[in-house]
Coordinates of C-alpha atoms in Angstrom, one line a residue:
M1 CA 126.6 28.8 126.5
L2 CA 126.9 31.9 124.3
T3 CA 124.6 34.7 125.4
P4 CA 122.1 35.7 122.6
I5 CA 122.6 39.2 121.1
D6 CA 120.0 41.9 120.4
Q7 CA 120.0 42.8 116.7
K8 CA 118.0 46.0 117.5
A9 CA 120.3 47.3 120.2
G10 CA 122.4 50.4 119.5
T11 CA 125.6 48.6 120.4
P12 CA 127.6 47.4 117.4
L13 CA 127.0 43.7 116.6
Y14 CA 130.7 42.8 116.7
F15 CA 131.0 44.3 120.2
Q16 CA 128.0 42.3 121.4
V17 CA 129.5 39.1 120.0
A18 CA 132.8 39.8 121.7
S19 CA 131.0 40.4 125.0
S20 CA 129.1 37.1 124.6
I21 CA 132.3 35.2 123.9
K22 CA 134.1 36.7 126.9
K23 CA 131.3 35.8 129.3
Y24 CA 131.3 32.3 127.8
L25 CA 135.1 32.0 128.4
E26 CA 134.8 33.1 132.1
N27 CA 133.5 29.6 132.9
Y28 CA 136.5 27.8 131.5
P29 CA 140.3 27.8 132.3
A30 CA 142.9 29.4 130.1
G31 CA 143.6 27.1 127.1
H32 CA 140.0 26.2 126.4
K33 CA 139.3 25.9 122.6
L34 CA 136.5 28.1 121.2
P35 CA 134.0 26.8 118.6
S36 CA 134.9 27.8 115.0
Q37 CA 134.0 31.2 113.7
R38 CA 131.3 29.7 111.5
A39 CA 129.8 27.8 114.4
I40 CA 129.6 31.0 116.5
A41 CA 128.1 32.9 113.6
L42 CA 125.4 30.3 113.2
K43 CA 124.7 30.1 116.9
L44 CA 124.4 33.9 117.3
N45 CA 122.7 34.4 113.9
V46 CA 125.3 36.9 112.6
S47 CA 127.6 37.0 109.7
K48 CA 131.1 35.4 109.8
T49 CA 132.6 38.8 109.1
T50 CA 131.0 40.1 112.4
V51 CA 132.6 37.2 114.3
V52 CA 136.0 37.9 112.7
E53 CA 135.8 41.5 113.9
A54 CA 134.8 40.2 117.4
F55 CA 137.8 37.8 117.4
N56 CA 140.2 40.7 116.4
L57 CA 138.8 42.8 119.3
L58 CA 139.2 39.9 121.8
Q59 CA 142.7 39.2 120.5
D60 CA 143.7 42.9 121.0
E61 CA 142.4 42.7 124.5
E62 CA 144.4 39.5 125.1
V63 CA 141.3 37.5 125.9
I64 CA 142.0 34.9 123.1
S65 CA 144.9 33.7 121.0
I66 CA 144.0 32.9 117.4
R67 CA 145.6 29.7 116.0
E68 CA 145.6 28.2 112.6
K69 CA 142.4 27.9 110.5
S70 CA 140.8 30.7 112.5
R71 CA 140.5 28.5 115.7
A72 CA 141.1 30.3 118.9
I73 CA 141.9 29.4 122.5
S74 CA 141.2 31.3 125.7
T75 CA 144.0 33.3 127.4
L76 CA 141.5 34.7 129.9
R77 CA 142.9 34.3 133.4
A78 CA 141.0 33.2 136.4
Q79 CA 138.4 35.8 137.2
G80 CA 138.6 37.8 140.4
I81 CA 136.2 37.2 143.3
D82 CA 133.6 39.8 143.9
W83 CA 134.7 40.5 147.4
Q84 CA 132.3 43.5 147.7
L85 CA 129.3 41.3 147.1
L86 CA 130.6 38.6 149.5
I87 CA 131.2 41.3 152.2
Q88 CA 127.6 42.5 151.8
K89 CA 126.3 39.0 152.2
A90 CA 128.5 38.4 155.2
C91 CA 127.4 41.6 157.0
H92 CA 123.7 40.8 156.4
S93 CA 123.8 37.2 157.6
R94 CA 126.4 37.0 160.4
M95 CA 124.0 35.4 162.9
Q96 CA 123.1 32.7 160.4
D97 CA 126.9 32.2 159.6
D98 CA 127.7 31.9 163.3
V99 CA 125.1 29.1 163.7
Q100 CA 126.3 27.3 160.6
Y101 CA 129.9 27.6 161.8
S102 CA 129.3 26.3 165.3
S103 CA 127.3 23.3 164.1
A104 CA 129.4 22.3 161.1
R105 CA 132.7 23.1 162.6
S106 CA 134.3 23.8 159.3
Y107 CA 137.6 25.7 159.1
S108 CA 139.5 27.4 156.4
K109 CA 143.2 27.2 155.5
S110 CA 144.8 29.6 153.0
M111 CA 147.3 28.2 150.6
L112 CA 150.4 30.3 151.3
L113 CA 153.0 28.8 149.1
W114 CA 154.7 31.6 147.3
P115 CA 157.2 30.7 144.6
G116 CA 160.2 33.0 144.5
M117 CA 159.8 34.2 148.1
D118 CA 161.2 33.1 151.4
F119 CA 158.2 31.3 152.6
S120 CA 158.9 27.7 151.4
P121 CA 161.6 25.9 153.4
Q122 CA 164.3 25.0 150.9
M123 CA 167.1 23.5 153.1
P124 CA 165.7 19.9 153.2
L125 CA 165.5 19.8 149.4
M126 CA 169.0 21.3 148.7
A127 CA 170.7 18.0 149.8
V128 CA 168.4 16.1 147.4
S129 CA 169.5 18.3 144.6
D130 CA 173.1 17.4 145.4
A131 CA 172.3 13.7 145.4
V132 CA 170.4 14.0 142.1
S133 CA 173.4 15.8 140.5
R134 CA 175.7 12.9 141.6
R135 CA 173.4 10.3 140.1
I136 CA 173.3 12.1 136.8
A137 CA 177.1 12.5 136.8
S138 CA 177.7 8.9 137.5
K139 CA 175.2 7.4 135.0
D140 CA 174.2 8.2 131.5
L141 CA 170.7 9.8 131.9
M142 CA 169.5 8.4 128.6
N143 CA 170.2 4.9 129.9
Y144 CA 168.0 5.3 133.0
D145 CA 165.5 2.5 132.2
D146 CA 163.0 2.5 135.1
I147 CA 160.1 3.0 132.7
G148 CA 157.7 1.2 135.0
F149 CA 158.7 3.5 137.9
H150 CA 159.3 0.4 140.1
Q151 CA 161.7 2.1 142.5
L152 CA 159.5 5.2 142.8
R153 CA 156.4 3.1 143.4
E154 CA 158.1 1.1 146.1
L155 CA 159.2 4.3 147.9
L156 CA 155.8 5.9 147.5
A157 CA 154.0 2.9 148.9
S158 CA 156.3 3.1 152.0
H159 CA 155.7 6.9 152.3
L160 CA 151.9 6.5 152.0
K161 CA 151.8 3.8 154.7
N162 CA 154.1 5.7 157.1
T163 CA 152.5 9.1 156.8
L164 CA 148.8 8.5 155.8
A165 CA 148.1 5.0 156.9
I166 CA 147.4 4.0 153.3
D167 CA 148.3 0.3 152.9
C168 CA 149.0 -0.4 149.3
S169 CA 151.5 -2.3 147.2
P170 CA 153.7 -0.8 144.4
E171 CA 151.5 -2.8 141.9
E172 CA 148.5 -0.6 143.0
I173 CA 150.2 2.7 142.1
V174 CA 150.1 4.4 138.7
I175 CA 152.5 7.3 138.2
T176 CA 151.4 10.3 136.1
S177 CA 152.7 13.7 135.2
G178 CA 150.4 15.8 137.3
I179 CA 146.9 16.0 138.8
S180 CA 145.2 17.2 135.6
N181 CA 146.6 14.3 133.6
A182 CA 145.7 11.8 136.4
L183 CA 142.1 13.1 136.3
Y184 CA 142.0 12.9 132.5
I185 CA 143.2 9.3 132.6
I186 CA 140.6 8.4 135.2
S187 CA 137.9 10.2 133.2
S188 CA 138.9 8.4 130.0
T189 CA 138.9 5.1 131.8
F190 CA 135.6 5.2 133.8
F191 CA 133.2 8.0 133.1
S192 CA 130.5 7.9 130.5
R193 CA 126.9 9.0 130.1
L194 CA 125.8 5.8 131.8
S195 CA 128.5 6.2 134.5
P196 CA 128.4 9.9 135.5
V197 CA 130.6 11.6 138.1
V198 CA 129.2 13.4 141.1
Y199 CA 131.6 16.1 142.3
E200 CA 131.9 18.8 144.9
S201 CA 131.5 22.3 143.3
P202 CA 132.9 24.8 142.6
G203 CA 135.7 22.6 141.2
Y204 CA 138.5 23.6 138.8
Y205 CA 138.4 20.1 137.4
E206 CA 135.0 20.2 135.8
P207 CA 136.3 20.8 132.2
I208 CA 138.5 17.7 132.6
L209 CA 135.7 15.5 133.8
T210 CA 133.4 16.5 131.0
S211 CA 136.0 16.7 128.2
L212 CA 135.0 13.3 126.8
G213 CA 131.3 13.8 126.9
A214 CA 130.6 12.2 130.3
S215 CA 127.8 13.5 132.6
A216 CA 129.0 15.5 135.5
I217 CA 126.7 16.3 138.4
P218 CA 127.8 19.1 140.7
L219 CA 126.9 19.2 144.4
P220 CA 127.2 22.6 146.0
M221 CA 129.7 22.9 148.9
C222 CA 128.6 24.2 152.3
A223 CA 130.5 24.6 155.5
G224 CA 132.1 21.3 156.5
G225 CA 131.5 19.6 153.1
I226 CA 128.5 18.7 150.9
S227 CA 125.3 17.6 152.5
T228 CA 125.1 13.9 153.0
D229 CA 121.4 14.0 152.3
S230 CA 122.1 15.6 148.9
L231 CA 124.7 13.0 148.2
Q232 CA 122.4 10.1 149.1
K233 CA 119.6 11.5 146.9
V234 CA 121.9 11.9 143.9
L235 CA 123.5 8.4 144.2
T236 CA 120.1 6.8 144.6
K237 CA 119.1 8.3 141.2
N238 CA 122.4 7.5 139.6
R239 CA 123.1 3.8 140.4
Y240 CA 126.4 3.6 138.6
A241 CA 127.8 7.1 139.5
F242 CA 131.3 7.8 140.8
F243 CA 131.8 10.3 143.6
L244 CA 134.8 12.6 143.3
T245 CA 135.8 14.4 146.5
T246 CA 138.6 17.0 147.1
P247 CA 138.5 17.2 150.9
L248 CA 141.4 19.7 151.2
C249 CA 140.9 21.8 148.1
H250 CA 137.8 24.0 148.2
W251 CA 138.8 27.4 146.8
P252 CA 139.1 30.2 147.6
T253 CA 138.6 29.7 151.3
C254 CA 140.1 26.2 151.2
H255 CA 137.9 24.9 154.0
M256 CA 138.2 21.2 154.6
T257 CA 135.5 18.5 154.7
D258 CA 135.3 17.7 158.4
E259 CA 136.0 14.2 159.7
Q260 CA 132.5 13.3 160.6
N261 CA 131.0 14.3 157.3
K262 CA 133.8 12.6 155.4
R263 CA 133.1 9.3 157.1
A264 CA 129.4 9.6 156.5
Q265 CA 130.1 10.2 152.8
Y266 CA 132.3 7.1 152.7
E267 CA 129.6 5.0 154.3
I268 CA 126.9 6.2 151.9
C269 CA 129.1 5.3 148.9
R270 CA 130.1 1.9 150.3
T271 CA 126.5 1.0 151.1
N272 CA 125.3 2.0 147.6
D273 CA 128.4 0.4 146.0
N274 CA 129.5 3.7 144.3
P275 CA 133.3 4.1 143.7
I276 CA 135.0 7.1 145.3
I277 CA 137.8 9.1 143.7
E278 CA 139.7 11.1 146.4
V279 CA 141.8 13.9 145.0
D280 CA 144.1 14.8 147.8
A281 CA 146.0 17.6 146.0
M282 CA 146.7 19.7 149.1
R283 CA 147.8 16.8 151.4
G284 CA 150.9 17.6 153.5
L285 CA 150.2 21.3 154.0
F286 CA 147.8 21.1 156.9
D287 CA 147.1 19.1 160.0
A288 CA 144.1 17.4 158.3
P289 CA 142.2 14.1 159.0
L290 CA 143.5 11.0 157.3
P291 CA 142.1 10.4 153.7
M292 CA 139.3 7.9 153.0
R293 CA 141.8 5.5 151.5
S294 CA 143.2 4.9 155.0
Y295 CA 139.8 3.6 156.2
S296 CA 139.4 -0.2 156.8
G297 CA 138.1 -1.9 153.8
S298 CA 138.5 1.1 151.5
A299 CA 141.0 -0.5 149.1
S300 CA 138.2 -2.0 146.9
N301 CA 136.2 1.2 146.3
V302 CA 138.4 4.2 146.8
I303 CA 140.8 5.5 144.1
Y304 CA 143.3 7.9 145.7
V305 CA 145.1 10.7 143.8
G306 CA 148.1 12.6 145.2
T307 CA 150.8 14.9 144.0
F308 CA 154.0 16.8 144.9
T309 CA 153.1 19.8 142.8
N310 CA 151.2 21.9 145.4
T311 CA 153.8 21.4 148.2
I312 CA 157.1 21.7 146.3
G313 CA 156.2 23.7 143.2
H314 CA 154.7 23.6 139.7
S315 CA 158.0 22.3 138.2
M316 CA 157.6 19.1 140.2
R317 CA 154.9 17.8 137.9
L318 CA 154.3 14.3 139.2
A319 CA 151.2 12.7 140.6
W320 CA 150.1 9.2 141.5
I321 CA 146.9 7.1 141.4
V322 CA 146.4 4.4 144.0
A323 CA 143.7 2.0 142.6
P324 CA 142.5 -1.6 143.1
R325 CA 144.7 -4.0 141.2
N326 CA 141.8 -5.0 138.9
T327 CA 141.6 -1.4 137.6
V328 CA 145.3 -0.6 137.4
K329 CA 145.7 -2.4 134.0
R330 CA 142.9 -0.4 132.5
L331 CA 144.4 2.8 133.8
L332 CA 147.8 1.9 132.4
E333 CA 146.3 1.1 129.0
V334 CA 144.7 4.5 128.8
K335 CA 147.8 6.3 130.2
S336 CA 149.9 4.8 127.4
Q337 CA 147.6 6.4 124.8
V338 CA 147.0 9.9 126.2
E339 CA 150.0 10.9 128.3
P340 CA 153.7 11.6 127.4
R341 CA 156.4 10.0 129.5
V342 CA 157.2 11.6 132.9
S343 CA 160.5 13.5 132.9
T344 CA 163.4 11.2 134.0
L345 CA 164.9 14.0 136.0
I346 CA 161.7 14.5 138.0
Q347 CA 161.5 10.8 138.5
I348 CA 165.0 10.6 139.9
Y349 CA 164.4 13.7 142.1
A350 CA 161.3 12.2 143.6
E351 CA 163.1 8.9 144.3
E352 CA 165.9 10.7 146.2
M353 CA 163.5 13.0 148.0
L354 CA 161.5 10.0 149.4
R355 CA 164.6 7.7 150.0
S356 CA 166.4 10.3 152.1
G357 CA 163.4 11.4 154.2
A358 CA 163.9 15.0 152.9
Y359 CA 160.2 15.2 151.8
E360 CA 158.9 14.4 155.3
Q361 CA 161.2 16.9 156.8
F362 CA 160.2 19.5 154.2
L363 CA 156.5 19.0 154.9
S364 CA 157.0 19.3 158.7
E365 CA 158.7 22.6 158.3
L366 CA 156.2 23.8 155.7
K367 CA 153.2 23.0 157.9
A368 CA 154.7 24.9 160.8
K369 CA 155.2 28.0 158.5
V370 CA 151.7 27.7 157.2
R371 CA 150.3 27.8 160.8
Q372 CA 152.5 30.7 161.7
Q373 CA 151.7 32.8 158.6
N374 CA 148.0 32.0 158.6
E375 CA 147.1 32.2 162.3
G376 CA 143.7 33.7 162.7
V377 CA 142.7 34.4 159.2
E378 CA 141.2 31.0 158.6
N379 CA 138.5 31.7 161.3
I380 CA 137.5 34.9 159.7
L381 CA 137.2 33.5 156.2
S382 CA 135.4 30.3 157.3
T383 CA 132.9 32.2 159.6
H384 CA 131.9 34.9 157.1
L385 CA 132.7 33.6 153.6
A386 CA 132.5 29.8 153.6
G387 CA 130.1 28.6 150.9
K388 CA 129.5 32.0 149.5
A389 CA 132.1 32.3 146.7
N390 CA 131.2 31.1 143.2
W391 CA 134.5 30.7 141.4
H392 CA 135.4 29.4 138.0
G393 CA 138.9 28.8 136.7
M394 CA 142.1 27.0 137.8
P395 CA 143.2 27.0 141.4
S396 CA 146.0 29.2 142.4
I397 CA 147.7 31.0 145.3
S398 CA 146.5 33.0 148.2
R399 CA 148.5 35.0 150.8
L400 CA 148.0 37.0 154.0
I401 CA 149.9 40.3 153.7
T402 CA 150.3 42.7 156.7
F403 CA 151.1 46.4 156.2
P404 CA 152.6 48.8 158.8
T405 CA 149.5 51.0 158.7
P406 CA 145.7 50.5 158.2
L407 CA 144.5 50.0 154.6
N408 CA 142.2 52.2 152.5
E409 CA 139.7 49.5 151.9
R410 CA 137.6 51.3 149.3
S411 CA 140.6 51.9 147.1
I412 CA 141.7 48.3 147.4
I413 CA 138.3 46.8 146.5
K414 CA 138.4 49.0 143.4
M415 CA 141.6 47.2 142.3
Q416 CA 139.8 43.9 141.7
G417 CA 140.9 42.3 138.4
Q418 CA 140.5 39.1 136.4
Q419 CA 143.8 37.8 137.8
I420 CA 143.9 39.1 141.3
S421 CA 141.3 39.3 144.1
L422 CA 142.0 41.4 147.2
L423 CA 140.1 41.4 150.5
P424 CA 140.9 44.0 153.3
L425 CA 140.2 41.9 156.3
Q426 CA 139.3 44.9 158.5
T427 CA 136.0 44.8 156.7
L428 CA 135.2 41.6 158.6
D429 CA 137.3 42.0 161.7
K430 CA 138.7 45.3 163.0
N431 CA 141.6 43.4 164.7
F432 CA 143.0 42.9 161.2
A433 CA 143.0 46.5 160.1
N434 CA 146.5 46.3 158.6
S435 CA 146.0 42.9 156.8
L436 CA 145.0 41.9 153.3
Y437 CA 144.0 38.6 151.9
M438 CA 145.2 38.1 148.3
Y439 CA 144.0 35.5 145.9
C440 CA 145.6 35.4 142.4
A441 CA 146.1 33.3 139.3
A442 CA 149.5 31.5 139.2
D443 CA 150.5 33.2 135.9
S444 CA 150.2 36.7 137.5
L445 CA 153.0 36.1 139.9
S446 CA 155.4 38.1 137.8
S447 CA 153.5 41.3 138.7
I448 CA 152.9 40.6 142.4
E449 CA 155.8 42.6 143.7
T450 CA 154.7 45.6 141.7
L451 CA 151.2 45.2 143.0
I452 CA 152.3 45.0 146.6
A453 CA 154.2 48.3 146.1
K454 CA 151.0 49.9 144.8
L455 CA 149.0 48.5 147.7
S456 CA 151.5 50.0 150.2
A457 CA 150.8 53.4 148.7
L458 CA 147.0 53.0 149.4
T459 CA 147.5 52.7 153.2
N460 CA 145.9 55.5 155.2

């Protein structure tokens, strides 16, 4: 919602309009379309000329990009987390946090994949690249005709059964070009005002869920997952609701839904006959409990969504939906209307990666590196910050950085920006006096090395 402006205030009207638009955009990811200038003028009761001046100011500040016919889209990056406020809350409620932590037994895992750096193990995938090159050289790429992804679906079915105990056939798998597209296809197929979606918040996927006018009901996260009592009450009121859960992807602390709570959620949905959509985007990174789709009898009411993107990289834009056979046809019909064809090169790469066993080897090495790099920090974050961060925007990347000398924490907290959040861990635990927790938008990676150099200069 646009914040109303005060016509009698001493601040220029166009500046108030610009501030209102910027606050509105902070709740949406980059790429969100703004209302027309005329619609904004009517909403705020100002002239269109004033809105044009506000648009020009926002464009100069790189908050929006103006397209044809005066329509604009947001270029505002994911806003930074107010670590100072979180730290104050943590310091004033440590006793309550400790009780919550010991009873719920939640734990946090930082996403430490760092494109362009030496963290991600590349050796298992290099052999795959060679195999893909040979396939391309031996066959005309344009004649690769596996449009139905039959080979890939067979390999995925085997991979899911061997690694996650998900028993499904190739006919129950739908291939898409990424998690966002998979969720859009699911939203287009199932959600409506009469069939709302109940989801764990904060969630980066809310704009996708509501883009077609469906009702979305957020349930706030707490340590260990959403409250089962809250879930029961909402599902009782919404007989035909879907429940969307992301058990490994709660940003920024990435704490997981614990096994006991997850099974309780599953039983509630099964008893009330509410379908479950399990978005398992971070699977493979951590030693996490098996997904709901592996439970006995889950094939009829759990739709499982997985991807390669968050383990291998954003160039590997491929995801899959495991759904009951009676819904696969509906998903494919919608997919044919809203999604372009998946890259043939990515398709071949995924096939070779699964066929050779390189992906399993890659994940094994990656999980070991995550544990090594992230040892200790998850306990700090889950104990003091779990459930306290309200965050809007797209998910991204976090990293634990250790410096040779202690950090000047006040200077670092002042460096908070819309794209990057920085937390000196010594504020919460003196044993980490030299360490920093960084959380940033993916499109800010190009400036990370420069930022690290600046941070080094801030050490005491």
